[in-house]
C-alpha positions as a printed Julia matrix, in Angstrom:
63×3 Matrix{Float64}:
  -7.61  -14.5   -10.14
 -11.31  -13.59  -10.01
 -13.89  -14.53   -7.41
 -17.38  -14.74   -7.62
 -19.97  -14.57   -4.79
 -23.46  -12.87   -4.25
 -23.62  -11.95   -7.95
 -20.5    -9.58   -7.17
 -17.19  -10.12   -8.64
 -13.91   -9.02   -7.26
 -10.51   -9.44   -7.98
  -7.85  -10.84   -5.51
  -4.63   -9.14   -5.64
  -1.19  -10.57   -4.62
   1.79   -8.76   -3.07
   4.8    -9.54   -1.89
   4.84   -6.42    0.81
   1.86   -4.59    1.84
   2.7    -1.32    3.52
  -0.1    -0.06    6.22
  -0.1     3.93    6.24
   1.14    6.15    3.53
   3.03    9.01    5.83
   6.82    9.37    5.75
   7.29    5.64    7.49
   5.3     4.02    4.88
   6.61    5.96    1.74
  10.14    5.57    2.86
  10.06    1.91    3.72
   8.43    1.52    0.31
  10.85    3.49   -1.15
  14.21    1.76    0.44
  12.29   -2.04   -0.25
  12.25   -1.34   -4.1
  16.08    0.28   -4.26
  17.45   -2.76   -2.35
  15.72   -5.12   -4.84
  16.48   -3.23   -7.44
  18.05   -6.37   -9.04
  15.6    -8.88   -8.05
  11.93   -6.59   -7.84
   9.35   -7.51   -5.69
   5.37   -6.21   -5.95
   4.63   -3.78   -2.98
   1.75   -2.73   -1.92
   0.97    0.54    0.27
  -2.64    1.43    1.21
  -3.92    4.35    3.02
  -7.18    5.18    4.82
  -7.4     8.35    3.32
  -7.86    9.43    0.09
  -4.34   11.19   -0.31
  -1.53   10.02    0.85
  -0.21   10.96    4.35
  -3.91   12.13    4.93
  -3.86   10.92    8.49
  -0.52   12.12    9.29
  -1.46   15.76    8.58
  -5.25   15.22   10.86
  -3.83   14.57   13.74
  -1.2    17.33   13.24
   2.21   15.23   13.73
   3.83   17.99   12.17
């Protein structure tokens, strides 16, 4: 689906899970989500701040 406004177009996206962080958490839920629906796939989503993933996890030195 496309939406127009302000001479700018953009396109809206639709996901059944959206995943907030790409660290370990993130990646791993996203990874477990898509092997239990293997059978029956669902559309995930995971976004990230940064512009790699775990980016924020390896700022703030977690590990």
């Amino acid at each position: 689906m496309k939406q127009e406004s302000n001479n700018h177009t953009s396109q809206i996206q639709q996901y059944d899970v959206v995943i907030i962080g790409a660290g370990p958490a993130g990646l791993a839920a996203a990874c477990r989500l898509a092997q239990l629906r293997k059978d029956n796939p669902i559309s995930i989503c995971v976004l990230e701040k940064s512009n790699t993933i775990g980016r924020t996890y390896h700022f703030r030195s977690f590990i």
